[in-house]
Amino acid sequence: MSQDRLTAFEAVNRYFEDAARLIDLDERMYSVLTTTYREISVQIPVEMDDGELIVVRGYRVHHNGARGPYKGGIRYHPTADLEEVRALASLMTWKTALVDVPFGGAKGGIEVDPTGMSEGELQRMTRRFVNGINHVIGIYRDIPAPDVNTSAQTMAWMMDAYSARHGYSPAIVTGKPLGLGGAPGREAATGRGVIYVLEAYAEQHGFALEGLRVAVQGFGNVGSWAAIEAAERGCVVVAVSDRFGGVRHEGGLDVAALDAVVRAGGAVGDTDQPGVEQITNEELLATPCDVLVPAALGEVIDADNAHVVQADVVLEAANYPVTPGGDKLLCDRGVAVIPDVLANAGGVTGSYFEWSQNIQQFSWKEDRFNTELRDRMRTAFVATAAAAAELDCTLRQAAFAIGIRRVAEASRLRGYV
Ligand code: NAD
């Protein structure tokens, strides 16, 4: 629970209600769209390498499936309880609708700290989880993907465990390794999409990316690719961090070198780049910069610390990094927030490309993937900016309003309400 005293799901529903009021949503829709459709909670016994047995809990939540099969990542994290997974599933409903891909919203998680677990332990845990949820997933039913502490390798194990029961099914998960039906471009898609949205925002506001000072919290899949793409466009990446802490350099960090350190199993703080200052994650949020990119966990900016943010723009690469209390303070201070459902939607858009290719048994070149991704992210940004002008509201309210309208329409047509 955030210091705003709302659970994550209550907070996402607060964002939902803010936008729903603006569009005069039919009252009867509220109870359908603020609750989840289906929730699975499974026991996962895992035999550790030393023979000890641990029992962890796994969840898969289906929020709304009016627009298509459920879609959303799987995270392995100690905070991934049912309430957090519900919140993340509902965000997927609004996000998939906003970027207009034919999916509903879902999320999954195992409430476990996977750091220090061996490959064998992770694989056994993942296979057990798939056994527990295999009856509610399917290539036209629910398609998982990677999220925090899960990877292409995790997806490969999931695909294999599912295929062992149901026959060869590459389309059952996205974010797979290239050798197993993964799509060139998918690994980078979320972080790249974040920067496509920043490009569109910068164009609309008449500033260049060249020389823009960017700070990125989290240097996993999303944060590292966002930092790399930003640096490639001439941004000065002044600070990055991971769960151990961060590094800062006013003149700009060598992002490619940091990526090499992390891919070799190190932390960003292990870098030997000259002139680099070691900082904490709290200091990263307070770093003087133009654009702050939270790309790690949720609820990192709230009513208690929003005042430390010095950026003009907060670009939400992570899911739910800003609580409603933090959002209000940022808004009052004139800090623009580009919301998660727009900023990080490149991930699910790329997953849609991968899933479609798997179903058609046809593969695209990476150029086509990136061109289509850029086009869809820009279209979603333009629609969001137009809705913000029409409704005289924030980008978050506008993005939710678009998503809600589409999901409400599909729910009504299907006869849910
Ligand atoms: P990841 O596991 O690859 O990376 C997470 C990063 O955050 C790591 O660098 C980790 O060290 C860092 N981190 C963990 N705890 C931290 C803390 N307390 N303080 C600072 N840093 C911390 O995960 P990811 O896939 O990059 O996901 C990051 C965020 O992006 C999540 O909010 C996720 O839901 C969201 N997201 C991911 C995708 C995707 O395609 N992977 C798509 C959309 C949204």
PDB file of N, CA and C and ligand atoms in Angstrom, residues 75 95 107 146-149 186 190 217-223 241-243 281 295-297 317-319 344 347, ligand 1:
ATOM      1  N   ARG A  75       5.172 -11.371 -13.235  1.00  0.00           N
ATOM      2  CA  ARG A  75       6.343 -10.897 -12.481  1.00  0.00           C
ATOM      3  C   ARG A  75       6.643 -11.796 -11.290  1.00  0.00           C
ATOM      4  N   LYS A  95      -4.619  -0.020 -21.252  1.00  0.00           N
ATOM      5  CA  LYS A  95      -3.476   0.132 -22.166  1.00  0.00           C
ATOM      6  C   LYS A  95      -3.742  -0.539 -23.517  1.00  0.00           C
ATOM      7  N   LYS A 107      -2.819  -9.966 -15.733  1.00  0.00           N
ATOM      8  CA  LYS A 107      -1.469  -9.917 -15.169  1.00  0.00           C
ATOM      9  C   LYS A 107      -1.289 -11.157 -14.307  1.00  0.00           C
ATOM     10  N   PRO A 146       6.774 -11.467 -20.429  1.00  0.00           N
ATOM     11  CA  PRO A 146       7.695 -11.178 -19.309  1.00  0.00           C
ATOM     12  C   PRO A 146       7.359  -9.863 -18.608  1.00  0.00           C
ATOM     13  N   ASP A 147       7.787  -9.761 -17.376  1.00  0.00           N
ATOM     14  CA  ASP A 147       7.673  -8.508 -16.611  1.00  0.00           C
ATOM     15  C   ASP A 147       8.852  -8.533 -15.627  1.00  0.00           C
ATOM     16  N   VAL A 148       8.698  -7.903 -14.474  1.00  0.00           N
ATOM     17  CA  VAL A 148       9.817  -7.771 -13.541  1.00  0.00           C
ATOM     18  C   VAL A 148      10.347  -9.155 -13.131  1.00  0.00           C
ATOM     19  N   ASN A 149      11.634  -9.347 -13.279  1.00  0.00           N
ATOM     20  CA  ASN A 149      12.349 -10.576 -12.890  1.00  0.00           C
ATOM     21  C   ASN A 149      11.949 -11.812 -13.688  1.00  0.00           C
ATOM     22  N   ARG A 186      11.105  -7.353 -30.266  1.00  0.00           N
ATOM     23  CA  ARG A 186      10.245  -7.422 -29.074  1.00  0.00           C
ATOM     24  C   ARG A 186      11.015  -7.104 -27.797  1.00  0.00           C
ATOM     25  N   THR A 190       9.476  -2.271 -25.445  1.00  0.00           N
ATOM     26  CA  THR A 190       8.896  -1.408 -24.405  1.00  0.00           C
ATOM     27  C   THR A 190       9.730  -0.134 -24.246  1.00  0.00           C
ATOM     28  N   GLN A 217      15.276   5.485 -13.674  1.00  0.00           N
ATOM     29  CA  GLN A 217      15.316   4.585 -12.520  1.00  0.00           C
ATOM     30  C   GLN A 217      14.955   3.176 -12.957  1.00  0.00           C
ATOM     31  N   GLY A 218      15.884   2.211 -12.718  1.00  0.00           N
ATOM     32  CA  GLY A 218      15.669   0.835 -13.159  1.00  0.00           C
ATOM     33  C   GLY A 218      16.453   0.622 -14.436  1.00  0.00           C
ATOM     34  N   PHE A 219      17.265  -0.416 -14.456  1.00  0.00           N
ATOM     35  CA  PHE A 219      18.076  -0.660 -15.649  1.00  0.00           C
ATOM     36  C   PHE A 219      17.929  -2.123 -16.068  1.00  0.00           C
ATOM     37  N   GLY A 220      16.660  -2.581 -16.053  1.00  0.00           N
ATOM     38  CA  GLY A 220      16.364  -3.929 -16.540  1.00  0.00           C
ATOM     39  C   GLY A 220      15.982  -3.834 -18.003  1.00  0.00           C
ATOM     40  N   ASN A 221      15.052  -4.676 -18.422  1.00  0.00           N
ATOM     41  CA  ASN A 221      14.656  -4.674 -19.828  1.00  0.00           C
ATOM     42  C   ASN A 221      14.194  -3.288 -20.279  1.00  0.00           C
ATOM     43  N   VAL A 222      13.273  -2.702 -19.554  1.00  0.00           N
ATOM     44  CA  VAL A 222      12.666  -1.446 -20.010  1.00  0.00           C
ATOM     45  C   VAL A 222      13.629  -0.269 -19.835  1.00  0.00           C
ATOM     46  N   GLY A 223      14.196  -0.133 -18.645  1.00  0.00           N
ATOM     47  CA  GLY A 223      15.064   1.018 -18.366  1.00  0.00           C
ATOM     48  C   GLY A 223      16.303   1.047 -19.246  1.00  0.00           C
ATOM     49  N   SER A 241      19.777   3.890 -12.416  1.00  0.00           N
ATOM     50  CA  SER A 241      19.909   3.125 -11.170  1.00  0.00           C
ATOM     51  C   SER A 241      19.342   1.724 -11.365  1.00  0.00           C
ATOM     52  N   ASP A 242      19.649   0.856 -10.408  1.00  0.00           N
ATOM     53  CA  ASP A 242      18.990  -0.448 -10.313  1.00  0.00           C
ATOM     54  C   ASP A 242      18.679  -0.668  -8.840  1.00  0.00           C
ATOM     55  N   ARG A 243      18.348  -1.909  -8.465  1.00  0.00           N
ATOM     56  CA  ARG A 243      17.884  -2.074  -7.080  1.00  0.00           C
ATOM     57  C   ARG A 243      18.992  -1.882  -6.051  1.00  0.00           C
ATOM     58  N   ASN A 281      18.670   5.502  -4.786  1.00  0.00           N
ATOM     59  CA  ASN A 281      17.468   5.625  -5.625  1.00  0.00           C
ATOM     60  C   ASN A 281      16.652   6.866  -5.273  1.00  0.00           C
ATOM     61  N   ALA A 295      11.480   3.447 -14.314  1.00  0.00           N
ATOM     62  CA  ALA A 295      11.368   2.229 -15.140  1.00  0.00           C
ATOM     63  C   ALA A 295      11.642   0.995 -14.291  1.00  0.00           C
ATOM     64  N   ALA A 296      11.249   1.070 -12.998  1.00  0.00           N
ATOM     65  CA  ALA A 296      11.490  -0.091 -12.122  1.00  0.00           C
ATOM     66  C   ALA A 296      10.150  -0.569 -11.560  1.00  0.00           C
ATOM     67  N   LEU A 297       9.862  -0.184 -10.317  1.00  0.00           N
ATOM     68  CA  LEU A 297       8.672  -0.707  -9.660  1.00  0.00           C
ATOM     69  C   LEU A 297       7.594   0.368  -9.519  1.00  0.00           C
ATOM     70  N   ALA A 317       7.694   4.811 -17.581  1.00  0.00           N
ATOM     71  CA  ALA A 317       8.039   3.554 -18.255  1.00  0.00           C
ATOM     72  C   ALA A 317       7.599   2.356 -17.422  1.00  0.00           C
ATOM     73  N   ALA A 318       7.654   2.488 -16.097  1.00  0.00           N
ATOM     74  CA  ALA A 318       7.177   1.420 -15.207  1.00  0.00           C
ATOM     75  C   ALA A 318       5.656   1.488 -15.137  1.00  0.00           C
ATOM     76  N   ASN A 319       5.062   0.452 -14.572  1.00  0.00           N
ATOM     77  CA  ASN A 319       3.621   0.466 -14.332  1.00  0.00           C
ATOM     78  C   ASN A 319       3.338   1.072 -12.973  1.00  0.00           C
ATOM     79  N   ASN A 344       4.453   3.014 -21.734  1.00  0.00           N
ATOM     80  CA  ASN A 344       5.086   1.685 -21.843  1.00  0.00           C
ATOM     81  C   ASN A 344       4.262   0.714 -22.690  1.00  0.00           C
ATOM     82  N   GLY A 347       5.423  -2.354 -25.204  1.00  0.00           N
ATOM     83  CA  GLY A 347       5.627  -3.769 -24.850  1.00  0.00           C
ATOM     84  C   GLY A 347       4.483  -4.623 -25.359  1.00  0.00           C
TER      85      GLY A 347
HETATM   86  P1  NAD B   1      13.340  -6.070 -15.062  1.00  0.00           P
HETATM   87  O1  NAD B   1      13.213  -7.121 -14.014  1.00  0.00           O
HETATM   88  O2  NAD B   1      13.980  -6.407 -16.352  1.00  0.00           O
HETATM   89  O3  NAD B   1      14.101  -4.787 -14.473  1.00  0.00           O
HETATM   90  C1  NAD B   1      13.734  -4.162 -13.275  1.00  0.00           C
HETATM   91  C2  NAD B   1      14.816  -3.149 -12.931  1.00  0.00           C
HETATM   92  O4  NAD B   1      14.398  -2.420 -11.773  1.00  0.00           O
HETATM   93  C3  NAD B   1      16.157  -3.790 -12.582  1.00  0.00           C
HETATM   94  O5  NAD B   1      17.204  -2.962 -13.024  1.00  0.00           O
HETATM   95  C4  NAD B   1      16.124  -3.794 -11.047  1.00  0.00           C
HETATM   96  O6  NAD B   1      17.422  -3.825 -10.464  1.00  0.00           O
HETATM   97  C5  NAD B   1      15.431  -2.474 -10.806  1.00  0.00           C
HETATM   98  N1  NAD B   1      14.853  -2.384  -9.466  1.00  0.00           N
HETATM   99  C6  NAD B   1      14.241  -3.345  -8.743  1.00  0.00           C
HETATM  100  N2  NAD B   1      13.876  -2.875  -7.550  1.00  0.00           N
HETATM  101  C7  NAD B   1      14.255  -1.574  -7.511  1.00  0.00           C
HETATM  102  C8  NAD B   1      14.173  -0.552  -6.545  1.00  0.00           C
HETATM  103  N3  NAD B   1      13.602  -0.777  -5.362  1.00  0.00           N
HETATM  104  N4  NAD B   1      14.680   0.665  -6.851  1.00  0.00           N
HETATM  105  C9  NAD B   1      15.252   0.888  -8.066  1.00  0.00           C
HETATM  106  N5  NAD B   1      15.363  -0.039  -9.015  1.00  0.00           N
HETATM  107  C10 NAD B   1      14.882  -1.253  -8.747  1.00  0.00           C
HETATM  108  O7  NAD B   1      11.842  -5.523 -15.298  1.00  0.00           O
HETATM  109  P2  NAD B   1      11.274  -4.763 -16.563  1.00  0.00           P
HETATM  110  O8  NAD B   1      10.664  -5.765 -17.473  1.00  0.00           O
HETATM  111  O9  NAD B   1      12.301  -3.826 -17.081  1.00  0.00           O
HETATM  112  O10 NAD B   1      10.060  -3.946 -15.926  1.00  0.00           O
HETATM  113  C11 NAD B   1      10.258  -2.664 -15.330  1.00  0.00           C
HETATM  114  C12 NAD B   1       8.916  -1.939 -15.220  1.00  0.00           C
HETATM  115  O11 NAD B   1       8.362  -1.788 -16.530  1.00  0.00           O
HETATM  116  C13 NAD B   1       7.853  -2.668 -14.405  1.00  0.00           C
HETATM  117  O12 NAD B   1       7.051  -1.709 -13.756  1.00  0.00           O
HETATM  118  C14 NAD B   1       7.052  -3.388 -15.465  1.00  0.00           C
HETATM  119  O13 NAD B   1       5.749  -3.706 -15.038  1.00  0.00           O
HETATM  120  C15 NAD B   1       7.059  -2.347 -16.564  1.00  0.00           C
HETATM  121  N6  NAD B   1       6.793  -2.875 -17.903  1.00  0.00           N
HETATM  122  C16 NAD B   1       7.542  -3.871 -18.437  1.00  0.00           C
HETATM  123  C17 NAD B   1       7.278  -4.316 -19.727  1.00  0.00           C
HETATM  124  C18 NAD B   1       8.125  -5.353 -20.419  1.00  0.00           C
HETATM  125  O14 NAD B   1       7.894  -5.575 -21.629  1.00  0.00           O
HETATM  126  N7  NAD B   1       9.093  -5.974 -19.777  1.00  0.00           N
HETATM  127  C19 NAD B   1       6.205  -3.756 -20.455  1.00  0.00           C
HETATM  128  C20 NAD B   1       5.461  -2.718 -19.894  1.00  0.00           C
HETATM  129  C21 NAD B   1       5.767  -2.297 -18.605  1.00  0.00           C
END
